[in-house]
């Protein structure tokens, strides 16, 4: 089963990160390297990526056949997705273990969500 481990960021945690010394920030990146290597060694890592901040984001909508985009940052959002790990492991419990290993788990929420397998739904008829 695939699970998406989402590392959420908030203004308070972002400010803490910005105030850390370059050495402490390097240690944070190295902690992620160790977690990523452990998940890969277990054969459960599909992919992992850090994301740029919300100021680099674009929201896209289709309205009346027209594409409408809005540039970030988005003031109404108090949290944003800072990065993710996509894992393929035997249980949600194992995915939660990996999430708890994230260095940010002490400061921000780490969300674990099962990935919906759409392949069986592709042939389904509406209402079935």
Short mmCIF file of C-alpha atoms in Angstrom, two decimals:
data_model
loop_
_atom_site.label_atom_id
_atom_site.label_comp_id
_atom_site.label_asym_id
_atom_site.label_seq_id
_atom_site.Cartn_x
_atom_site.Cartn_y
_atom_site.Cartn_z
CA UNK A 1 0.00 0.00 0.00
CA UNK A 2 1.28 3.46 -0.83
CA UNK A 3 1.17 6.29 1.70
CA UNK A 4 2.00 9.96 1.25
CA UNK A 5 3.87 11.39 4.22
CA UNK A 6 3.33 15.15 4.08
CA UNK A 7 5.54 17.51 6.05
CA UNK A 8 3.54 20.59 6.87
CA UNK A 9 5.17 23.94 7.65
CA UNK A 10 3.73 26.87 9.58
CA UNK A 11 4.97 30.42 10.24
CA UNK A 12 6.30 29.62 13.72
CA UNK A 13 8.34 26.62 12.55
CA UNK A 14 9.54 28.58 9.52
CA UNK A 15 10.79 31.35 11.79
CA UNK A 16 12.57 28.78 13.98
CA UNK A 17 14.29 27.35 10.89
CA UNK A 18 15.34 30.81 9.67
CA UNK A 19 16.92 31.58 13.04
CA UNK A 20 18.94 28.36 13.13
CA UNK A 21 22.64 28.53 12.43
CA UNK A 22 23.84 27.22 9.07
CA UNK A 23 25.38 24.28 10.96
CA UNK A 24 22.06 23.38 12.60
CA UNK A 25 20.27 23.68 9.25
CA UNK A 26 22.87 21.37 7.70
CA UNK A 27 22.20 18.87 10.48
CA UNK A 28 18.49 19.02 9.62
CA UNK A 29 19.19 18.22 5.98
CA UNK A 30 21.50 15.39 7.03
CA UNK A 31 18.74 13.99 9.26
CA UNK A 32 16.49 13.84 6.19
CA UNK A 33 19.27 12.11 4.25
CA UNK A 34 19.43 9.43 6.96
CA UNK A 35 15.65 8.93 7.00
CA UNK A 36 15.52 8.77 3.19
CA UNK A 37 18.39 6.25 3.14
CA UNK A 38 16.67 4.11 5.81
CA UNK A 39 13.36 4.07 3.92
CA UNK A 40 15.21 3.22 0.68
CA UNK A 41 17.22 0.47 2.40
CA UNK A 42 13.92 -1.03 3.59
CA UNK A 43 12.75 -1.06 -0.04
CA UNK A 44 9.82 1.21 0.80
CA UNK A 45 10.80 4.56 -0.73
CA UNK A 46 9.02 5.56 -3.94
CA UNK A 47 10.12 9.21 -3.98
CA UNK A 48 10.79 12.14 -1.67
CA UNK A 49 11.03 15.84 -2.44
CA UNK A 50 11.22 19.18 -0.68
CA UNK A 51 9.05 21.94 -2.10
CA UNK A 52 9.71 25.63 -2.58
CA UNK A 53 7.73 27.96 -0.35
CA UNK A 54 4.22 29.19 -1.04
CA UNK A 55 5.58 32.40 -2.57
CA UNK A 56 6.60 30.29 -5.60
CA UNK A 57 3.18 28.59 -5.87
CA UNK A 58 0.52 29.07 -8.52
CA UNK A 59 -3.12 28.14 -8.09
CA UNK A 60 -4.86 27.11 -11.27
CA UNK A 61 -8.59 27.11 -11.93
CA UNK A 62 -10.67 26.57 -15.02
CA UNK A 63 -13.60 29.00 -15.06
CA UNK A 64 -15.91 29.24 -18.04
CA UNK A 65 -13.31 27.52 -20.21
CA UNK A 66 -10.63 30.05 -19.21
CA UNK A 67 -7.53 29.23 -17.22
CA UNK A 68 -7.20 31.52 -14.21
CA UNK A 69 -3.99 31.52 -12.18
CA UNK A 70 -3.18 33.17 -8.88
CA UNK A 71 0.38 33.68 -7.67
CA UNK A 72 1.39 32.90 -4.08
CA UNK A 73 1.84 33.42 -1.29
CA UNK A 74 -1.66 32.77 -0.11
CA UNK A 75 -2.33 34.75 3.07
CA UNK A 76 -5.31 32.64 4.10
CA UNK A 77 -3.14 29.55 4.45
CA UNK A 78 -1.48 29.19 7.83
CA UNK A 79 0.22 25.93 6.88
CA UNK A 80 1.74 24.78 3.65
CA UNK A 81 3.20 21.58 2.30
CA UNK A 82 6.98 21.80 2.67
CA UNK A 83 7.87 18.36 1.35
CA UNK A 84 6.75 14.78 1.06
CA UNK A 85 7.80 11.16 1.04
CA UNK A 86 5.85 8.64 -1.00
CA UNK A 87 6.34 5.23 0.57
CA UNK A 88 5.10 1.78 -0.33
CA UNK A 89 4.95 -0.20 2.89
CA UNK A 90 2.84 -2.97 4.39
CA UNK A 91 0.74 -0.92 6.82
CA UNK A 92 -0.31 2.51 7.94
CA UNK A 93 1.51 1.74 11.19
CA UNK A 94 4.80 1.45 9.29
CA UNK A 95 4.06 4.69 7.41
CA UNK A 96 3.42 6.39 10.76
CA UNK A 97 6.78 5.09 12.02
CA UNK A 98 8.50 6.69 9.02
CA UNK A 99 6.58 9.93 9.60
CA UNK A 100 7.67 10.02 13.24
CA UNK A 101 11.29 9.75 12.07
CA UNK A 102 11.06 13.08 10.23
CA UNK A 103 13.17 15.74 11.97
CA UNK A 104 10.27 18.22 11.81
CA UNK A 105 7.92 15.89 13.72
CA UNK A 106 8.87 17.68 16.96
CA UNK A 107 7.72 21.06 15.60
CA UNK A 108 5.05 20.61 12.92
CA UNK A 109 2.35 18.19 11.86
CA UNK A 110 3.32 15.31 9.63
CA UNK A 111 0.29 13.95 7.81
CA UNK A 112 0.09 10.35 6.59
CA UNK A 113 -2.51 9.61 3.97
CA UNK A 114 -3.16 6.41 2.00
CA UNK A 115 -2.87 6.84 -1.75
CA UNK A 116 -6.11 6.03 -3.54
CA UNK A 117 -5.65 3.37 -6.20
CA UNK A 118 -7.69 4.63 -9.14
CA UNK A 119 -6.94 1.71 -11.44
CA UNK A 120 -9.83 -0.46 -10.19
CA UNK A 121 -12.13 2.56 -10.51
CA UNK A 122 -11.22 3.18 -14.15
CA UNK A 123 -13.58 0.48 -15.41
CA UNK A 124 -16.35 1.10 -12.87
CA UNK A 125 -19.68 2.38 -14.05
CA UNK A 126 -21.26 5.38 -12.32
CA UNK A 127 -23.44 4.26 -9.43
CA UNK A 128 -21.72 0.90 -9.03
#
